[in-house]
Tab-separated table of C-alpha atoms and ligand atoms in Angstrom:
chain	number	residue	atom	x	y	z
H	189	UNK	CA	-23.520	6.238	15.607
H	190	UNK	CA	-24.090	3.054	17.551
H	191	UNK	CA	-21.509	0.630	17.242
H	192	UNK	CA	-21.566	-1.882	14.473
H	193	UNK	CA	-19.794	-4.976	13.027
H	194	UNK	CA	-17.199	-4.455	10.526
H	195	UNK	CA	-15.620	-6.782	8.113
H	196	UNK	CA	-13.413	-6.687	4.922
H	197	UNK	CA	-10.594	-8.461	3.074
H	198	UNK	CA	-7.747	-7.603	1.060
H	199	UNK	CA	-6.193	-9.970	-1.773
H	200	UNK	CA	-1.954	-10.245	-0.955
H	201	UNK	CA	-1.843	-10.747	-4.528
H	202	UNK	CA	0.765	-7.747	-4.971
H	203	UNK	CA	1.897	-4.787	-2.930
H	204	UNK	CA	-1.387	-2.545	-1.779
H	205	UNK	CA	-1.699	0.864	-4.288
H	206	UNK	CA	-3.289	3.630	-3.338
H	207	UNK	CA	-7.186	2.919	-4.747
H	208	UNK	CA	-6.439	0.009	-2.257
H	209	UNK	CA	-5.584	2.615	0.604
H	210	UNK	CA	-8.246	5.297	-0.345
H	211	UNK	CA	-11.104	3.243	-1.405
H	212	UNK	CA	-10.791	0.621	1.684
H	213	UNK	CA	-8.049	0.388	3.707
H	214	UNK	CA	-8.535	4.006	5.017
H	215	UNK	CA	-11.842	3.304	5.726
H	216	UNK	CA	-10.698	0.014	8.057
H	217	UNK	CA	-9.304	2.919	10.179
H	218	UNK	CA	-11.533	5.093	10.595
H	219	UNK	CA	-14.061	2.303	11.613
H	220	UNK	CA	-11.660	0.611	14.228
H	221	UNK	CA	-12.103	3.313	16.718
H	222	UNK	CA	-16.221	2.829	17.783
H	223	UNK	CA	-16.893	-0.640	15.967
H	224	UNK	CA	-15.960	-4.425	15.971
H	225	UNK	CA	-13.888	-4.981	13.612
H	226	UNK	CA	-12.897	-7.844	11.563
H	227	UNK	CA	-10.092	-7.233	9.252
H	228	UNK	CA	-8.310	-10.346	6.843
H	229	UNK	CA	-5.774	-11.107	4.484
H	230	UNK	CA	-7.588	-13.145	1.679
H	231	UNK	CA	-5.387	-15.583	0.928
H	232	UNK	CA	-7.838	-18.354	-0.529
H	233	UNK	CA	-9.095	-15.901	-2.789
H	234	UNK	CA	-5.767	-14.863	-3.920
H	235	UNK	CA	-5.344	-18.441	-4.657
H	236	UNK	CA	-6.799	-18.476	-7.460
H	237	UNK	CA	-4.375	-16.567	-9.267
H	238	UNK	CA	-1.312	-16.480	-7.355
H	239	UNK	CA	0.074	-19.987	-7.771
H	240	UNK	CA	4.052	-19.800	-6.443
H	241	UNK	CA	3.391	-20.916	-3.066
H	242	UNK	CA	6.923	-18.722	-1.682
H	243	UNK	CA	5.236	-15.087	-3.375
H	244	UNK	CA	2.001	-16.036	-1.504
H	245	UNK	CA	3.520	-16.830	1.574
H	246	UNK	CA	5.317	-13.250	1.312
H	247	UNK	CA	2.360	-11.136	0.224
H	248	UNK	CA	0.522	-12.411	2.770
H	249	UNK	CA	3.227	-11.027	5.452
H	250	UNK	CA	3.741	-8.044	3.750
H	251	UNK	CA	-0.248	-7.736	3.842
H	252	UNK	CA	-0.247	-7.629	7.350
H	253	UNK	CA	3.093	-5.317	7.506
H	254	UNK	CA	1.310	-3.138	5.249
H	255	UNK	CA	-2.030	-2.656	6.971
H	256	UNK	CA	-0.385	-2.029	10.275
H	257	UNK	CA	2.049	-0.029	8.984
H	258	UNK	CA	-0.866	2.094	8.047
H	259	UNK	CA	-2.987	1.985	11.529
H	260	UNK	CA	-4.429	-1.046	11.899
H	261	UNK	CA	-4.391	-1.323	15.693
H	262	UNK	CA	-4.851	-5.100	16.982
H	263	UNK	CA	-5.621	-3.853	20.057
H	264	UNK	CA	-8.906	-2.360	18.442
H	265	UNK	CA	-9.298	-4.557	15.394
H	266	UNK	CA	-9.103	-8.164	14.608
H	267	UNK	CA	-6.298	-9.154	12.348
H	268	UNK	CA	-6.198	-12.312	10.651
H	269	UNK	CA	-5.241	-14.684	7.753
H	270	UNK	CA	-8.377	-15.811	6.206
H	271	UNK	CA	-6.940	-19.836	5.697
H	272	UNK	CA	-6.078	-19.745	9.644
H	273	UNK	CA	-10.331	-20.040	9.429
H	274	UNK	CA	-11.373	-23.541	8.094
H	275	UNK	CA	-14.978	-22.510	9.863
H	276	UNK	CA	-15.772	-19.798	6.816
H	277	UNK	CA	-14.635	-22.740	4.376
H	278	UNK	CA	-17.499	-24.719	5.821
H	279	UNK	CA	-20.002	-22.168	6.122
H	280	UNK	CA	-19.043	-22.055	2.183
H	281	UNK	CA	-20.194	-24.764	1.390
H	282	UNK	CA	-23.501	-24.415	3.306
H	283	UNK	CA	-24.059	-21.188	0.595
H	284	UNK	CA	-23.357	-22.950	-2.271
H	285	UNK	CA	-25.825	-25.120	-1.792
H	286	UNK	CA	-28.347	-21.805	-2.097
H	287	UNK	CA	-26.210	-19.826	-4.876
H	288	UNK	CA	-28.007	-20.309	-7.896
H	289	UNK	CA	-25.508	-20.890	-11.219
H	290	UNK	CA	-26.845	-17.919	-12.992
H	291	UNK	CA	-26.342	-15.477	-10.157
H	292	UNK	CA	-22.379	-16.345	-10.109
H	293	UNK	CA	-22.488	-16.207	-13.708
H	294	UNK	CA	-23.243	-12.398	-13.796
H	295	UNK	CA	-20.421	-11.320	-11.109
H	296	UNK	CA	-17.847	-9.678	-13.265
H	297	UNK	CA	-14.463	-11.466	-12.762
H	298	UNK	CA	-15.850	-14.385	-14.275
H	299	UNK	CA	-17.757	-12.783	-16.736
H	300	UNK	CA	-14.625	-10.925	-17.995
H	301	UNK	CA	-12.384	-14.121	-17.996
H	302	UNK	CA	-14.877	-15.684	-20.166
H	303	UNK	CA	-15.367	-13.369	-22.452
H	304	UNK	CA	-11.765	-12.872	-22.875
H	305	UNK	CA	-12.203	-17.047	-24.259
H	306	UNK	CA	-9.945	-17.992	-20.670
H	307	UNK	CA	-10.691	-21.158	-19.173
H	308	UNK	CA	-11.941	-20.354	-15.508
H	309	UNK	CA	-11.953	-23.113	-12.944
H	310	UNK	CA	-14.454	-23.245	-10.137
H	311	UNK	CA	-12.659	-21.091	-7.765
H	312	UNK	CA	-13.158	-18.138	-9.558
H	313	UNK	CA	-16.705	-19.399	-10.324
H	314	UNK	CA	-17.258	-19.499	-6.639
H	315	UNK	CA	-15.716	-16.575	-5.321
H	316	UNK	CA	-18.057	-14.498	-4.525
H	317	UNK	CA	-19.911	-17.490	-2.675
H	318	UNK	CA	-16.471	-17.923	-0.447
H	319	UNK	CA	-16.485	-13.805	-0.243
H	320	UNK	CA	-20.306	-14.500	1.199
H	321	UNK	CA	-19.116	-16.652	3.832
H	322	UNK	CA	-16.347	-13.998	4.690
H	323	UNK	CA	-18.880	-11.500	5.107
H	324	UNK	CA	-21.704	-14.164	7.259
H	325	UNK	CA	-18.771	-15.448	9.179
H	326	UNK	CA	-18.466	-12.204	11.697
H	327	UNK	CA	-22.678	-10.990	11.687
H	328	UNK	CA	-21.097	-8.096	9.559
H	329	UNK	CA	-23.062	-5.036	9.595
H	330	UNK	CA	-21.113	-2.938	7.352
H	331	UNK	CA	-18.594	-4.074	4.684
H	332	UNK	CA	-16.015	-0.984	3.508
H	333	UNK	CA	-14.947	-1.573	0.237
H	334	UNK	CA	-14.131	0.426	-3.282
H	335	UNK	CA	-16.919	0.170	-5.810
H	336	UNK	CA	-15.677	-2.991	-7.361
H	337	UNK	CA	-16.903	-5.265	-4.752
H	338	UNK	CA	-19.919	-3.788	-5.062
H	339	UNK	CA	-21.588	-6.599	-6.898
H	340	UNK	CA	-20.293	-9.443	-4.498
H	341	UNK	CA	-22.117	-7.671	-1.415
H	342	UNK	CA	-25.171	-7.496	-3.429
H	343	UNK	CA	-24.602	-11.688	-4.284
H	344	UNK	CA	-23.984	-11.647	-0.214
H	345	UNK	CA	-27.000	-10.491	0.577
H	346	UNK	CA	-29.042	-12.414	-2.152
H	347	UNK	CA	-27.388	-15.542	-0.481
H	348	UNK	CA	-28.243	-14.587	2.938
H	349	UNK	CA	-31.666	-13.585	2.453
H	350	UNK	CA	-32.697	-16.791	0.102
H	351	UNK	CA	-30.637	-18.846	3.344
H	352	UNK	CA	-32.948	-17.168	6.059
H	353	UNK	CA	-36.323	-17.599	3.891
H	354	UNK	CA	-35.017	-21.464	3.588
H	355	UNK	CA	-33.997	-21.482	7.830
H	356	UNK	CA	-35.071	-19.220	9.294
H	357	UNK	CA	-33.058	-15.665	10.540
H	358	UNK	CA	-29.945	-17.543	10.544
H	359	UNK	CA	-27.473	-14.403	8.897
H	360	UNK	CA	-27.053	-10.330	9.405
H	361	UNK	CA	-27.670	-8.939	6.235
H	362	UNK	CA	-24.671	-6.621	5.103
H	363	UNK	CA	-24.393	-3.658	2.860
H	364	UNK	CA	-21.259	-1.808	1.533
H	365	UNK	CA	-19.605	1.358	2.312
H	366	UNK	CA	-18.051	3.209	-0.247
H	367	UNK	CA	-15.773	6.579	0.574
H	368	UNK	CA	-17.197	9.536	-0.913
H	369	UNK	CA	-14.394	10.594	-3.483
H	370	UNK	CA	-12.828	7.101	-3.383
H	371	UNK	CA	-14.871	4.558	-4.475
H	372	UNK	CA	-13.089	4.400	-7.901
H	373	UNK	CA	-9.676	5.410	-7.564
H	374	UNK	CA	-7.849	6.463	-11.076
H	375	UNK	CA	-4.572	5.581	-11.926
H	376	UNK	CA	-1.854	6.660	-13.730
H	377	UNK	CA	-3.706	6.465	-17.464
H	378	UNK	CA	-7.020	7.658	-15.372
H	379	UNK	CA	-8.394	4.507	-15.586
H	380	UNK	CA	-9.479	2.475	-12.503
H	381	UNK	CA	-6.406	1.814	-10.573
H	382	UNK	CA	-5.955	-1.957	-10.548
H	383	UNK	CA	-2.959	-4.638	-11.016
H	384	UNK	CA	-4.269	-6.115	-13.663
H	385	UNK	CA	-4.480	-2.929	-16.007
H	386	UNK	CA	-0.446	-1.874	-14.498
H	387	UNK	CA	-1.719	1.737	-14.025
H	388	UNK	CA	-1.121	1.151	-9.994
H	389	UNK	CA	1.115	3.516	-7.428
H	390	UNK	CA	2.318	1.083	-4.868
H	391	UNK	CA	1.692	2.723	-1.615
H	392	UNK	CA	5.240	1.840	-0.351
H	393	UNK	CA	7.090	2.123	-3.288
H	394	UNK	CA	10.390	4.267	-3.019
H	395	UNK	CA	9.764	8.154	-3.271
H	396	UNK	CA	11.808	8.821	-6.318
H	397	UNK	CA	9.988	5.729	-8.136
H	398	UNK	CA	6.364	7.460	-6.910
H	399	UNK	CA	7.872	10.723	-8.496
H	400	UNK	CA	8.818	8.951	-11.589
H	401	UNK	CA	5.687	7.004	-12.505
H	402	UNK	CA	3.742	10.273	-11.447
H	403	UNK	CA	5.772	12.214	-13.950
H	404	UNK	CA	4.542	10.213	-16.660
H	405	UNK	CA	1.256	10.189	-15.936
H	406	UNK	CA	-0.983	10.270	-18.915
H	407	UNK	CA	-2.660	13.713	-19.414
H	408	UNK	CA	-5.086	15.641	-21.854
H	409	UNK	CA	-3.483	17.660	-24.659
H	410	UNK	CA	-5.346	21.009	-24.301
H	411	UNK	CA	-3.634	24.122	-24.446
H	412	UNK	CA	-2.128	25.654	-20.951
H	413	UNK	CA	-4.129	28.373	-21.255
H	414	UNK	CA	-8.054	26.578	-21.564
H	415	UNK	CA	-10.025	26.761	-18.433
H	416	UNK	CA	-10.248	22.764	-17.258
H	417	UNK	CA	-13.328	20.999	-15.123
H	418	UNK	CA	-11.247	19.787	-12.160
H	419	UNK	CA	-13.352	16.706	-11.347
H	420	UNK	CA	-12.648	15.182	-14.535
H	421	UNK	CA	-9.551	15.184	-14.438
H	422	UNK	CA	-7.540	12.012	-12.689
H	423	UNK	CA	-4.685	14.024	-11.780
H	424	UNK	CA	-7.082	16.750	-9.408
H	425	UNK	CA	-8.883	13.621	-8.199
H	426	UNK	CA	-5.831	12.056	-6.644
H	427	UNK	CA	-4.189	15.113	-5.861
H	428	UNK	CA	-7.736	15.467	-3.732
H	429	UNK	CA	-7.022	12.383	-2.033
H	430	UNK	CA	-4.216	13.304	-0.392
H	431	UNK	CA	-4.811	17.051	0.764
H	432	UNK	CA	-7.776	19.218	2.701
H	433	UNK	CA	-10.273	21.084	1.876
H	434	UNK	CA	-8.342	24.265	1.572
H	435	UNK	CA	-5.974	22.798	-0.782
H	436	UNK	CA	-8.375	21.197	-2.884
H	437	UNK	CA	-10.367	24.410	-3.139
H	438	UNK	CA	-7.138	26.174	-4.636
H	439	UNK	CA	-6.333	23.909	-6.601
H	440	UNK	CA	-9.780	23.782	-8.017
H	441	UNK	CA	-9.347	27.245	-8.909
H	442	UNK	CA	-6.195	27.171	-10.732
H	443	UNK	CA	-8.078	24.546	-12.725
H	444	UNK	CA	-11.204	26.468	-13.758
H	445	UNK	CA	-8.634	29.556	-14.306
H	446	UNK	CA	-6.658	27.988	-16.286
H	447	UNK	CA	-2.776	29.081	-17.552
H	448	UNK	CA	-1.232	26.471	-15.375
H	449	UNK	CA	0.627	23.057	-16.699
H	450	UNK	CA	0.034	19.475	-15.594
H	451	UNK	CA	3.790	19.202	-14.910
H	452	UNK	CA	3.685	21.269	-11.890
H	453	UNK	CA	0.136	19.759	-10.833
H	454	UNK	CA	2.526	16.871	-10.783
H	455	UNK	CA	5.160	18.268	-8.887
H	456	UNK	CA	2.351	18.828	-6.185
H	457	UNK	CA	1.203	15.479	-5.937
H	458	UNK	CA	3.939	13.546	-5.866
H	459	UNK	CA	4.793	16.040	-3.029
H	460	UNK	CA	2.159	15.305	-0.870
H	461	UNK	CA	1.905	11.781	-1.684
H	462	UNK	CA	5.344	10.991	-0.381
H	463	UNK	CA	4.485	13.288	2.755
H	464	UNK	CA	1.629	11.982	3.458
H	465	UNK	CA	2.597	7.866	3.675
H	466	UNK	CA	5.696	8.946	5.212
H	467	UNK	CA	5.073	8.021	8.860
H	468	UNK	CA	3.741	5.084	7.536
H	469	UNK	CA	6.736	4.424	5.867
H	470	UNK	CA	8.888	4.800	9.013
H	471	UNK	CA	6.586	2.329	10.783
H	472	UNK	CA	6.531	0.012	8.485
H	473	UNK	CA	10.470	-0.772	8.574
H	474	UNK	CA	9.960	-0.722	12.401
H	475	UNK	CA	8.087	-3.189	12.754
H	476	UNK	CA	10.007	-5.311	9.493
H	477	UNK	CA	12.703	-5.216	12.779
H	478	UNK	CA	10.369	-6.845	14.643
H	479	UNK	CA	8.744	-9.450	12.520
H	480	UNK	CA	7.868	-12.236	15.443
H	481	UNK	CA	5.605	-9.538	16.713
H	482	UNK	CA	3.176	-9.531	13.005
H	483	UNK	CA	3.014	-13.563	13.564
H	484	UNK	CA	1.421	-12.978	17.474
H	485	UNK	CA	-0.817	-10.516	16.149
H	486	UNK	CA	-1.887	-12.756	13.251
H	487	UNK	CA	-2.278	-15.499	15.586
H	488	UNK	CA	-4.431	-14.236	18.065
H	489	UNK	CA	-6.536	-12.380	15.278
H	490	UNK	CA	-7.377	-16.291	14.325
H	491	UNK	CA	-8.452	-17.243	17.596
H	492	UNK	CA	-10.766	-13.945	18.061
H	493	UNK	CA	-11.988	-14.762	14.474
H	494	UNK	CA	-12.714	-18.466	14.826
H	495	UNK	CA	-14.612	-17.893	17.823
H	496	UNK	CA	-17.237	-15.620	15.971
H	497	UNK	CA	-17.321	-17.587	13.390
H	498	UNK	CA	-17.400	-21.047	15.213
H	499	UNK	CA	-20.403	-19.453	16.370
H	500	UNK	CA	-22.210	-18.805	13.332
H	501	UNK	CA	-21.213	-21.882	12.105
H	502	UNK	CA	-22.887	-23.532	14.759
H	503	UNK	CA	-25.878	-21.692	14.330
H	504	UNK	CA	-26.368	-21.985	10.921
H	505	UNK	CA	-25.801	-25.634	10.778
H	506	UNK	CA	-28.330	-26.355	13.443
H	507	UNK	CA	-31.118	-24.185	11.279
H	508	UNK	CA	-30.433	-26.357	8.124
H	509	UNK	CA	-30.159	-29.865	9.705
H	510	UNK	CA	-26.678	-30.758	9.885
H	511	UNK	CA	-26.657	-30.834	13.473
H	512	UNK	CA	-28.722	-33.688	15.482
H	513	UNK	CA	-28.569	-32.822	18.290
K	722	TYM	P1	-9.067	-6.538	-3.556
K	722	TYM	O1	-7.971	-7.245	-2.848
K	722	TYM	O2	-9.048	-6.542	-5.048
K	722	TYM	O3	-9.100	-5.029	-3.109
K	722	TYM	C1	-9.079	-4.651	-1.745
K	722	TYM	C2	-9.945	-3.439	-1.533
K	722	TYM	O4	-9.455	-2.325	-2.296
K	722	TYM	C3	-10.509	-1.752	-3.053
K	722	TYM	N1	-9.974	-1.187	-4.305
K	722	TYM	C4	-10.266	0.044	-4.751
K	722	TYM	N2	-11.037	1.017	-4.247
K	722	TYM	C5	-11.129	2.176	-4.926
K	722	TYM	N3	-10.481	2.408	-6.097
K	722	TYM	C6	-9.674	1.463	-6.651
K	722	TYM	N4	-9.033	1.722	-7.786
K	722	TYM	C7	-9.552	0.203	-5.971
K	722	TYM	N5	-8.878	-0.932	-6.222
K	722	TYM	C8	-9.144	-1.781	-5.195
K	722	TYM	C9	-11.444	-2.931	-3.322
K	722	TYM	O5	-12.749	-2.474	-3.665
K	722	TYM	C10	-11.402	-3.656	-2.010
K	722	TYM	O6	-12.287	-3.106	-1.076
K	722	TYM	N6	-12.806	-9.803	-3.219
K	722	TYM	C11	-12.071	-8.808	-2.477
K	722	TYM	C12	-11.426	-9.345	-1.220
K	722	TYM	C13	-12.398	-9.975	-0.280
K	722	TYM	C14	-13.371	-9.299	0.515
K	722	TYM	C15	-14.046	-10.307	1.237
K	722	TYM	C16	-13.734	-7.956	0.660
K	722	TYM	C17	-12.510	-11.303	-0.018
K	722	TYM	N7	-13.499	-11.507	0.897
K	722	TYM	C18	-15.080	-9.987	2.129
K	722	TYM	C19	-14.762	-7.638	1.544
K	722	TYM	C20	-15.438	-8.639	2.260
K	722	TYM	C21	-10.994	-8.260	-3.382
K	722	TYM	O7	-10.567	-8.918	-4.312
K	722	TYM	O8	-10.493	-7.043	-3.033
């Protein structure tokens, strides 16, 4: 593969879970190692629900404990709070002058608020505009994200493309990646894992509170003995997550043979689950011991960052006539 640009961003609106982990933040990993990457802590975003200015400031610092904690690596990637650049904020408004009303009002988080009869302001309106000029900002190639953000790359691209046709080839045109298997992480009820639905395992939550809210976990009522369909079942597919192919196999087959119970599937995963973020774990209250360290990391990701995107900027602004000169 030849090396590409890579952006995402991550809300600090609460403590990552682990459809957060699976479905993205695994995949900013992976894609450190032969790409550029971009990687930031959406804080503008998260603005417009979060509105305690000290539990913004914190989940933005955990954010960046978090997602080092877990193997980002600032010497390969570029970490950064997405406020530290006011360049993307401007580039916003250059795409909002090409997003069309009824293409923002078919994105789903402001469908949903709507229909729920909740007054929306114009941030949420907007948000997948601002999540455009994240995305234009770096040249991104290649966006990882879970299946929710879907839609907003698709708006991304529309923008871009209707932006070139208008300019000229001013913007890369993105797509998505989605992880096979993770896309659309389950949580504890086996709906999609998200905050707002509190079905979420917090990826650093304490082991025995993990085992606890894994315990409970909502389950089918058939019979121990009835042969089950793995797949559709959210307590194999996160139990997947975690393990290799050879235990996913046998599990499988305890599944299809059937005679088992879902407590000691349970067990299991809350097993590997703790083993598995454990390192992380130990890293993580590291580098809490070292907390000057996250803000020089964080503040050389913004000067890498708002060099790219000064460029764009630049570029963009000359195609449309903003520049003179
Ligand atoms: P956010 O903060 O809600 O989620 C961060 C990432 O986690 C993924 N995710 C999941 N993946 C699989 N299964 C789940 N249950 C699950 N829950 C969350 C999300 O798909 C996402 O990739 N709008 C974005 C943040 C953003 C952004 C961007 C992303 C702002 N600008 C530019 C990419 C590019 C958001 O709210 O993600």
């Amino acid at each position: 593969m030849t090396s590409m640009r890579i952006l995402s961003g991550i809300q600090p609106t609460g403590r990552f879970h682990w459809g957060n982990y699976f479905g993205a933040i695994r995949q900013y990993i992976a894609l450190q190692e032969e790409n550029e990457a971009y990687y930031f802590i959406a804080n503008l975003h998260a603005l417009t629900t979060v509105r305690e200015p000290q539990r913004l400031r914190e989940a933005t610092r955990d954010a960046a404990l978090d997602l080092l904690a877990l193997g980002l690596d600032p010497q390969r990637a570029v970490l950064f709070v997405q406020s530290d650049v006011p360049e993307v904020s401007e580039l916003c408004w250059l795409l909002m002058t090409v997003a069309p009303l009824g293409l923002l009002e078919r994105c789903h988080a402001f469908k949903e608020k709507k229909a729920r009869g909740l007054m929306a302001d114009a941030g949420l309106f907007t948000y997948p505009v601002l999540m455009a000029a994240d995305i234009l900002a770096y040249d991104a190639d290649l966006v990882p994200v879970g299946e929710d953000q879907v839609q907003h790359i698709e708006v991304c691209r529309d923008l871009a493309r209707s932006f070139n046709h208008l300019f000229g080839e001013v913007f890369t045109i993105p797509r998505a990646q989605l992880m096979e298997r993770a896309a659309k992480v389950p949580g504890t009820d086996g709906e999609k894992m998200s905050k707002s639905y509190g079905n979420t395992i917090e990826i650093f939550e304490e082991p025995a509170a993990v085992r606890k809210k894994v315990m409970r976990m909502t389950t089918d009522s058939r019979p121990m003995e009835e042969p089950k369909d793995p797949e559709s079942d959210h307590l194999y597919q996160l139990y997947a997550l975690f393990v290799g192919e050879g235990e996913r196999q046998a599990m499988a087959d305890l599944y299809r043979r059937g005679g088992f119970g879902y407590g000691d599937v349970k067990k299991q995963l809350a097993a590997v689950a703790e083993q598995f973020f454990a390192e992380a774990r130990q890293r993580r209250a590291e580098l809490v011991r070292h907390g000057e360290r996250v803000d020089e990391i964080l503040a050389q990701g913004a000067v890498r960052a708002r060099r790219k995107a000064g460029d764009v900027l630049r570029r963009a602004q000359r195609a449309c006539g903003l520049s003179i000169a």
